[in-house]
JSON list of C-alpha atoms and ligand atoms in Angstrom, two decimals:
[
{"chain": "W", "resi": 1, "resn": "MET", "atom": "CA", "xyz": [-19.96, -16.86, 3.81]},
{"chain": "W", "resi": 2, "resn": "GLU", "atom": "CA", "xyz": [-22.81, -15.74, 1.47]},
{"chain": "W", "resi": 3, "resn": "GLN", "atom": "CA", "xyz": [-21.95, -13.71, -1.31]},
{"chain": "W", "resi": 4, "resn": "THR", "atom": "CA", "xyz": [-24.10, -11.33, -3.55]},
{"chain": "W", "resi": 5, "resn": "TYR", "atom": "CA", "xyz": [-23.71, -9.38, -6.38]},
{"chain": "W", "resi": 6, "resn": "VAL", "atom": "CA", "xyz": [-24.31, -5.23, -6.23]},
{"chain": "W", "resi": 7, "resn": "MET", "atom": "CA", "xyz": [-24.94, -2.63, -8.97]},
{"chain": "W", "resi": 8, "resn": "VAL", "atom": "CA", "xyz": [-24.25, 1.00, -8.52]},
{"chain": "W", "resi": 9, "resn": "LYS", "atom": "CA", "xyz": [-26.85, 1.82, -11.76]},
{"chain": "W", "resi": 10, "resn": "PRO", "atom": "CA", "xyz": [-26.27, 4.53, -14.19]},
{"chain": "W", "resi": 11, "resn": "ASP", "atom": "CA", "xyz": [-28.25, 7.21, -11.98]},
{"chain": "W", "resi": 12, "resn": "GLY", "atom": "CA", "xyz": [-26.44, 6.65, -9.08]},
{"chain": "W", "resi": 13, "resn": "VAL", "atom": "CA", "xyz": [-22.64, 7.04, -10.84]},
{"chain": "W", "resi": 14, "resn": "GLN", "atom": "CA", "xyz": [-23.97, 10.15, -12.85]},
{"chain": "W", "resi": 15, "resn": "ARG", "atom": "CA", "xyz": [-25.54, 11.68, -9.69]},
{"chain": "W", "resi": 16, "resn": "GLY", "atom": "CA", "xyz": [-22.40, 10.86, -7.68]},
{"chain": "W", "resi": 17, "resn": "LEU", "atom": "CA", "xyz": [-23.50, 8.41, -5.21]},
{"chain": "W", "resi": 18, "resn": "VAL", "atom": "CA", "xyz": [-20.73, 5.66, -5.83]},
{"chain": "W", "resi": 19, "resn": "GLY", "atom": "CA", "xyz": [-18.64, 6.57, -2.94]},
{"chain": "W", "resi": 20, "resn": "GLU", "atom": "CA", "xyz": [-21.75, 7.27, -0.63]},
{"chain": "W", "resi": 21, "resn": "ILE", "atom": "CA", "xyz": [-23.19, 3.82, -1.64]},
{"chain": "W", "resi": 22, "resn": "VAL", "atom": "CA", "xyz": [-19.89, 1.67, -1.52]},
{"chain": "W", "resi": 23, "resn": "SER", "atom": "CA", "xyz": [-19.15, 3.88, 1.93]},
{"chain": "W", "resi": 24, "resn": "ARG", "atom": "CA", "xyz": [-22.80, 1.96, 3.41]},
{"chain": "W", "resi": 25, "resn": "ILE", "atom": "CA", "xyz": [-21.60, -1.39, 2.27]},
{"chain": "W", "resi": 26, "resn": "GLU", "atom": "CA", "xyz": [-17.99, -1.03, 3.67]},
{"chain": "W", "resi": 27, "resn": "LYS", "atom": "CA", "xyz": [-19.71, 0.36, 6.91]},
{"chain": "W", "resi": 28, "resn": "ARG", "atom": "CA", "xyz": [-22.06, -2.60, 7.35]},
{"chain": "W", "resi": 29, "resn": "GLY", "atom": "CA", "xyz": [-19.39, -4.83, 7.87]},
{"chain": "W", "resi": 30, "resn": "LEU", "atom": "CA", "xyz": [-19.99, -6.47, 4.45]},
{"chain": "W", "resi": 31, "resn": "LYS", "atom": "CA", "xyz": [-16.61, -7.34, 2.50]},
{"chain": "W", "resi": 32, "resn": "ILE", "atom": "CA", "xyz": [-16.41, -6.03, -1.30]},
{"chain": "W", "resi": 33, "resn": "ILE", "atom": "CA", "xyz": [-14.57, -8.86, -2.84]},
{"chain": "W", "resi": 34, "resn": "ALA", "atom": "CA", "xyz": [-15.06, -7.54, -6.48]},
{"chain": "W", "resi": 35, "resn": "MET", "atom": "CA", "xyz": [-15.63, -4.32, -8.20]},
{"chain": "W", "resi": 36, "resn": "ARG", "atom": "CA", "xyz": [-16.04, -2.83, -11.50]},
{"chain": "W", "resi": 37, "resn": "LEU", "atom": "CA", "xyz": [-17.37, 0.20, -13.70]},
{"chain": "W", "resi": 38, "resn": "ASN", "atom": "CA", "xyz": [-18.13, -0.36, -16.97]},
{"chain": "W", "resi": 39, "resn": "VAL", "atom": "CA", "xyz": [-20.89, 0.18, -19.53]},
{"chain": "W", "resi": 40, "resn": "ILE", "atom": "CA", "xyz": [-22.78, -3.24, -19.42]},
{"chain": "W", "resi": 41, "resn": "ALA", "atom": "CA", "xyz": [-23.35, -4.72, -22.99]},
{"chain": "W", "resi": 42, "resn": "GLU", "atom": "CA", "xyz": [-27.00, -5.15, -23.70]},
{"chain": "W", "resi": 43, "resn": "ALA", "atom": "CA", "xyz": [-26.64, -8.76, -24.71]},
{"chain": "W", "resi": 44, "resn": "THR", "atom": "CA", "xyz": [-25.26, -9.04, -20.80]},
{"chain": "W", "resi": 45, "resn": "ALA", "atom": "CA", "xyz": [-28.10, -6.84, -19.56]},
{"chain": "W", "resi": 46, "resn": "LYS", "atom": "CA", "xyz": [-30.78, -8.79, -21.01]},
{"chain": "W", "resi": 47, "resn": "GLU", "atom": "CA", "xyz": [-29.38, -11.95, -19.21]},
{"chain": "W", "resi": 48, "resn": "HIS", "atom": "CA", "xyz": [-29.32, -10.00, -16.23]},
{"chain": "W", "resi": 49, "resn": "TYR", "atom": "CA", "xyz": [-33.01, -9.17, -16.12]},
{"chain": "W", "resi": 50, "resn": "GLY", "atom": "CA", "xyz": [-33.74, -12.14, -17.75]},
{"chain": "W", "resi": 51, "resn": "GLU", "atom": "CA", "xyz": [-36.84, -12.93, -15.29]},
{"chain": "W", "resi": 52, "resn": "HIS", "atom": "CA", "xyz": [-38.28, -9.68, -16.60]},
{"chain": "W", "resi": 53, "resn": "ALA", "atom": "CA", "xyz": [-37.97, -10.39, -20.00]},
{"chain": "W", "resi": 54, "resn": "GLU", "atom": "CA", "xyz": [-42.01, -10.46, -20.36]},
{"chain": "W", "resi": 55, "resn": "ARG", "atom": "CA", "xyz": [-42.92, -7.23, -18.16]},
{"chain": "W", "resi": 56, "resn": "PRO", "atom": "CA", "xyz": [-43.67, -4.01, -20.02]},
{"chain": "W", "resi": 57, "resn": "PHE", "atom": "CA", "xyz": [-41.25, -1.99, -18.54]},
{"chain": "W", "resi": 58, "resn": "PHE", "atom": "CA", "xyz": [-37.99, -4.54, -20.03]},
{"chain": "W", "resi": 59, "resn": "PRO", "atom": "CA", "xyz": [-37.14, -2.10, -23.03]},
{"chain": "W", "resi": 60, "resn": "SER", "atom": "CA", "xyz": [-36.84, 0.85, -20.87]},
{"chain": "W", "resi": 61, "resn": "LEU", "atom": "CA", "xyz": [-35.05, -1.31, -17.92]},
{"chain": "W", "resi": 62, "resn": "ILE", "atom": "CA", "xyz": [-32.98, -2.40, -20.70]},
{"chain": "W", "resi": 63, "resn": "GLU", "atom": "CA", "xyz": [-32.34, 0.80, -22.51]},
{"chain": "W", "resi": 64, "resn": "PHE", "atom": "CA", "xyz": [-31.51, 2.82, -19.01]},
{"chain": "W", "resi": 65, "resn": "ILE", "atom": "CA", "xyz": [-29.32, 0.16, -17.57]},
{"chain": "W", "resi": 66, "resn": "THR", "atom": "CA", "xyz": [-26.99, 0.36, -20.43]},
{"chain": "W", "resi": 67, "resn": "SER", "atom": "CA", "xyz": [-26.87, 4.00, -21.08]},
{"chain": "W", "resi": 68, "resn": "GLY", "atom": "CA", "xyz": [-23.90, 4.91, -19.07]},
{"chain": "W", "resi": 69, "resn": "PRO", "atom": "CA", "xyz": [-21.52, 3.33, -16.84]},
{"chain": "W", "resi": 70, "resn": "SER", "atom": "CA", "xyz": [-22.43, 1.46, -13.89]},
{"chain": "W", "resi": 71, "resn": "VAL", "atom": "CA", "xyz": [-20.83, -0.06, -11.12]},
{"chain": "W", "resi": 72, "resn": "SER", "atom": "CA", "xyz": [-20.69, -4.15, -10.36]},
{"chain": "W", "resi": 73, "resn": "MET", "atom": "CA", "xyz": [-19.51, -5.53, -7.34]},
{"chain": "W", "resi": 74, "resn": "VAL", "atom": "CA", "xyz": [-19.45, -8.58, -5.53]},
{"chain": "W", "resi": 75, "resn": "VAL", "atom": "CA", "xyz": [-19.96, -8.00, -2.06]},
{"chain": "W", "resi": 76, "resn": "GLU", "atom": "CA", "xyz": [-19.52, -10.94, 0.95]},
{"chain": "W", "resi": 77, "resn": "GLY", "atom": "CA", "xyz": [-20.92, -11.30, 4.23]},
{"chain": "W", "resi": 78, "resn": "LYS", "atom": "CA", "xyz": [-23.36, -12.93, 6.82]},
{"chain": "W", "resi": 79, "resn": "ASP", "atom": "CA", "xyz": [-26.41, -13.35, 5.08]},
{"chain": "W", "resi": 80, "resn": "SER", "atom": "CA", "xyz": [-25.23, -10.73, 2.78]},
{"chain": "W", "resi": 81, "resn": "VAL", "atom": "CA", "xyz": [-28.47, -10.97, 0.11]},
{"chain": "W", "resi": 82, "resn": "LYS", "atom": "CA", "xyz": [-30.59, -10.41, 2.92]},
{"chain": "W", "resi": 83, "resn": "VAL", "atom": "CA", "xyz": [-28.89, -7.60, 4.34]},
{"chain": "W", "resi": 84, "resn": "MET", "atom": "CA", "xyz": [-27.94, -5.72, 0.81]},
{"chain": "W", "resi": 85, "resn": "ARG", "atom": "CA", "xyz": [-31.72, -6.08, 0.34]},
{"chain": "W", "resi": 86, "resn": "ALA", "atom": "CA", "xyz": [-32.54, -3.90, 3.46]},
{"chain": "W", "resi": 87, "resn": "VAL", "atom": "CA", "xyz": [-29.53, -1.77, 2.53]},
{"chain": "W", "resi": 88, "resn": "ASN", "atom": "CA", "xyz": [-30.96, -0.93, -0.65]},
{"chain": "W", "resi": 89, "resn": "GLY", "atom": "CA", "xyz": [-34.32, -0.47, 0.44]},
{"chain": "W", "resi": 90, "resn": "ALA", "atom": "CA", "xyz": [-38.10, -1.50, -1.43]},
{"chain": "W", "resi": 91, "resn": "THR", "atom": "CA", "xyz": [-38.11, -1.76, -5.35]},
{"chain": "W", "resi": 92, "resn": "ASN", "atom": "CA", "xyz": [-39.79, 1.59, -5.56]},
{"chain": "W", "resi": 93, "resn": "PRO", "atom": "CA", "xyz": [-38.41, 4.18, -3.80]},
{"chain": "W", "resi": 94, "resn": "VAL", "atom": "CA", "xyz": [-41.79, 5.74, -2.99]},
{"chain": "W", "resi": 95, "resn": "ASP", "atom": "CA", "xyz": [-42.06, 3.16, -0.62]},
{"chain": "W", "resi": 96, "resn": "ALA", "atom": "CA", "xyz": [-38.35, 2.19, 0.61]},
{"chain": "W", "resi": 97, "resn": "ALA", "atom": "CA", "xyz": [-38.07, 3.49, 4.49]},
{"chain": "W", "resi": 98, "resn": "PRO", "atom": "CA", "xyz": [-35.53, 6.66, 5.16]},
{"chain": "W", "resi": 99, "resn": "GLY", "atom": "CA", "xyz": [-32.14, 5.01, 6.24]},
{"chain": "W", "resi": 100, "resn": "THR", "atom": "CA", "xyz": [-32.29, 2.89, 3.02]},
{"chain": "W", "resi": 101, "resn": "ILE", "atom": "CA", "xyz": [-30.15, 4.16, -0.21]},
{"chain": "W", "resi": 102, "resn": "ARG", "atom": "CA", "xyz": [-33.46, 3.98, -2.18]},
{"chain": "W", "resi": 103, "resn": "GLY", "atom": "CA", "xyz": [-35.33, 5.90, 0.67]},
{"chain": "W", "resi": 104, "resn": "ASP", "atom": "CA", "xyz": [-32.63, 8.47, 1.13]},
{"chain": "W", "resi": 105, "resn": "PHE", "atom": "CA", "xyz": [-31.60, 8.71, -2.40]},
{"chain": "W", "resi": 106, "resn": "ALA", "atom": "CA", "xyz": [-34.40, 8.07, -4.89]},
{"chain": "W", "resi": 107, "resn": "LEU", "atom": "CA", "xyz": [-38.09, 8.79, -6.06]},
{"chain": "W", "resi": 108, "resn": "ASP", "atom": "CA", "xyz": [-38.98, 6.95, -9.38]},
{"chain": "W", "resi": 109, "resn": "VAL", "atom": "CA", "xyz": [-39.13, 2.81, -9.62]},
{"chain": "W", "resi": 110, "resn": "GLY", "atom": "CA", "xyz": [-37.33, 3.59, -13.07]},
{"chain": "W", "resi": 111, "resn": "ARG", "atom": "CA", "xyz": [-34.14, 5.04, -11.31]},
{"chain": "W", "resi": 112, "resn": "ASN", "atom": "CA", "xyz": [-33.81, 3.40, -7.91]},
{"chain": "W", "resi": 113, "resn": "VAL", "atom": "CA", "xyz": [-29.99, 3.93, -7.93]},
{"chain": "W", "resi": 114, "resn": "VAL", "atom": "CA", "xyz": [-29.36, 0.30, -7.01]},
{"chain": "W", "resi": 115, "resn": "HIS", "atom": "CA", "xyz": [-29.38, -3.24, -7.85]},
{"chain": "W", "resi": 116, "resn": "ALA", "atom": "CA", "xyz": [-28.87, -6.44, -5.33]},
{"chain": "W", "resi": 117, "resn": "SER", "atom": "CA", "xyz": [-29.35, -10.16, -5.96]},
{"chain": "W", "resi": 118, "resn": "ASP", "atom": "CA", "xyz": [-32.87, -11.41, -4.33]},
{"chain": "W", "resi": 119, "resn": "SER", "atom": "CA", "xyz": [-31.77, -14.95, -3.29]},
{"chain": "W", "resi": 120, "resn": "PRO", "atom": "CA", "xyz": [-28.90, -16.97, -3.07]},
{"chain": "W", "resi": 121, "resn": "GLU", "atom": "CA", "xyz": [-29.75, -18.74, -6.40]},
{"chain": "W", "resi": 122, "resn": "ALA", "atom": "CA", "xyz": [-29.91, -15.25, -7.79]},
{"chain": "W", "resi": 123, "resn": "ALA", "atom": "CA", "xyz": [-26.89, -14.07, -6.55]},
{"chain": "W", "resi": 124, "resn": "ALA", "atom": "CA", "xyz": [-24.45, -17.07, -7.83]},
{"chain": "W", "resi": 125, "resn": "ARG", "atom": "CA", "xyz": [-26.51, -16.78, -11.52]},
{"chain": "W", "resi": 126, "resn": "GLU", "atom": "CA", "xyz": [-25.36, -12.50, -11.44]},
{"chain": "W", "resi": 127, "resn": "ILE", "atom": "CA", "xyz": [-21.93, -13.03, -10.30]},
{"chain": "W", "resi": 128, "resn": "ALA", "atom": "CA", "xyz": [-21.43, -15.71, -12.95]},
{"chain": "W", "resi": 129, "resn": "ILE", "atom": "CA", "xyz": [-22.85, -13.01, -15.54]},
{"chain": "W", "resi": 130, "resn": "HIS", "atom": "CA", "xyz": [-20.68, -10.19, -14.40]},
{"chain": "W", "resi": 131, "resn": "PHE", "atom": "CA", "xyz": [-17.35, -11.63, -13.11]},
{"chain": "W", "resi": 132, "resn": "LYS", "atom": "CA", "xyz": [-14.79, -14.18, -14.03]},
{"chain": "W", "resi": 133, "resn": "ASP", "atom": "CA", "xyz": [-13.31, -15.89, -10.82]},
{"chain": "W", "resi": 134, "resn": "SER", "atom": "CA", "xyz": [-10.14, -14.34, -11.33]},
{"chain": "W", "resi": 135, "resn": "GLU", "atom": "CA", "xyz": [-11.83, -11.34, -10.92]},
{"chain": "W", "resi": 136, "resn": "ILE", "atom": "CA", "xyz": [-13.02, -12.26, -7.35]},
{"chain": "W", "resi": 137, "resn": "ALA", "atom": "CA", "xyz": [-10.37, -11.94, -4.53]},
{"chain": "W", "resi": 138, "resn": "ALA", "atom": "CA", "xyz": [-10.38, -14.20, -1.17]},
{"chain": "W", "resi": 139, "resn": "TYR", "atom": "CA", "xyz": [-9.03, -12.28, 1.48]},
{"chain": "W", "resi": 140, "resn": "SER", "atom": "CA", "xyz": [-9.73, -11.54, 5.45]},
{"chain": "W", "resi": 141, "resn": "ARG", "atom": "CA", "xyz": [-10.50, -7.94, 6.44]},
{"chain": "W", "resi": 142, "resn": "VAL", "atom": "CA", "xyz": [-8.57, -7.38, 10.03]},
{"chain": "W", "resi": 143, "resn": "ASP", "atom": "CA", "xyz": [-12.14, -6.18, 11.50]},
{"chain": "W", "resi": 144, "resn": "GLU", "atom": "CA", "xyz": [-13.70, -9.36, 10.72]},
{"chain": "W", "resi": 145, "resn": "VAL", "atom": "CA", "xyz": [-12.42, -10.00, 14.51]},
{"chain": "W", "resi": 146, "resn": "CYS", "atom": "CA", "xyz": [-14.86, -7.61, 16.10]},
{"chain": "W", "resi": 147, "resn": "LEU", "atom": "CA", "xyz": [-17.68, -7.73, 13.30]},
{"chain": "W", "resi": 148, "resn": "TYR", "atom": "CA", "xyz": [-18.09, -11.13, 14.08]},
{"chain": "W", "resi": 149, "resn": "GLU", "atom": "CA", "xyz": [-18.49, -13.49, 17.23]},
{"chain": "J", "resi": 201, "resn": "LIG", "atom": "P1", "xyz": [-35.32, -5.16, -7.87]},
{"chain": "J", "resi": 201, "resn": "LIG", "atom": "O1", "xyz": [-34.67, -4.17, -8.14]},
{"chain": "J", "resi": 201, "resn": "LIG", "atom": "O2", "xyz": [-35.96, -4.65, -5.92]},
{"chain": "J", "resi": 201, "resn": "LIG", "atom": "O3", "xyz": [-35.00, -6.59, -7.34]},
{"chain": "J", "resi": 201, "resn": "LIG", "atom": "P2", "xyz": [-37.12, -6.33, -9.46]},
{"chain": "J", "resi": 201, "resn": "LIG", "atom": "O4", "xyz": [-36.25, -7.27, -9.74]},
{"chain": "J", "resi": 201, "resn": "LIG", "atom": "O5", "xyz": [-38.61, -6.59, -9.25]},
{"chain": "J", "resi": 201, "resn": "LIG", "atom": "O6", "xyz": [-36.71, -5.20, -8.56]},
{"chain": "J", "resi": 201, "resn": "LIG", "atom": "O7", "xyz": [-37.11, -5.08, -11.24]},
{"chain": "J", "resi": 201, "resn": "LIG", "atom": "C1", "xyz": [-35.83, -4.98, -11.55]},
{"chain": "J", "resi": 201, "resn": "LIG", "atom": "C2", "xyz": [-36.16, -3.67, -11.83]},
{"chain": "J", "resi": 201, "resn": "LIG", "atom": "O8", "xyz": [-37.08, -3.14, -12.56]},
{"chain": "J", "resi": 201, "resn": "LIG", "atom": "C3", "xyz": [-36.30, -2.47, -10.58]},
{"chain": "J", "resi": 201, "resn": "LIG", "atom": "O9", "xyz": [-34.85, -2.58, -9.94]},
{"chain": "J", "resi": 201, "resn": "LIG", "atom": "C4", "xyz": [-36.61, -1.34, -11.29]},
{"chain": "J", "resi": 201, "resn": "LIG", "atom": "C5", "xyz": [-37.36, -1.83, -12.85]},
{"chain": "J", "resi": 201, "resn": "LIG", "atom": "N1", "xyz": [-39.04, -2.11, -12.13]},
{"chain": "J", "resi": 201, "resn": "LIG", "atom": "C6", "xyz": [-39.34, -2.71, -11.47]},
{"chain": "J", "resi": 201, "resn": "LIG", "atom": "N2", "xyz": [-40.87, -2.72, -11.11]},
{"chain": "J", "resi": 201, "resn": "LIG", "atom": "C7", "xyz": [-41.01, -1.48, -12.14]},
{"chain": "J", "resi": 201, "resn": "LIG", "atom": "C8", "xyz": [-42.04, -0.97, -13.00]},
{"chain": "J", "resi": 201, "resn": "LIG", "atom": "N3", "xyz": [-43.42, -1.49, -12.34]},
{"chain": "J", "resi": 201, "resn": "LIG", "atom": "N4", "xyz": [-42.10, -0.13, -13.69]},
{"chain": "J", "resi": 201, "resn": "LIG", "atom": "C9", "xyz": [-41.02, 0.38, -13.84]},
{"chain": "J", "resi": 201, "resn": "LIG", "atom": "N5", "xyz": [-39.59, -0.43, -13.67]},
{"chain": "J", "resi": 201, "resn": "LIG", "atom": "C10", "xyz": [-39.93, -1.21, -12.73]},
{"chain": "J", "resi": 202, "resn": "LIG", "atom": "MG1", "xyz": [-34.76, -8.06, -8.77]}
]
């Protein structure tokens, strides 16, 4: 089963959306196999968003993502990378479809509530940045017999 890294960003935590977002992930059938609330260190944030280091919005992105607690998760399930990107919606919430997290709860690209890895390779890299192996739980959910053919 594929794994992906998901974050409820500081705006999502401040707005009390953690439960709503976790609920959507769980109800979709995806399995949360690691979860933590913490204030991400600046060095960790810069590593996480390294691909954007030269972009004009990088300094404000790092300042925002480290500005308060966020919730980090490892999410597992069939095609979880693609599915979580769809659950989150388009990067710019103005373009995000209703029914997606960004399409239901956000308006500004710099305050788009959630993150999810954009490829399996990015997922592996991001999971390793944010979690030790010992923090990730391998378990079965009883509803897997209903979720998967
Ligand atoms: P995503 O988070 O959908 O993977 P991304 O990797 O292109 O999108 O960008 C990472 C984050 O950076 C994004 O969630 C919000 C911020 N961002 C992206 N483009 C931006 C822009 N043009 N102006 C301000 N912030 C931006
Ligand atoms: Mg991205």
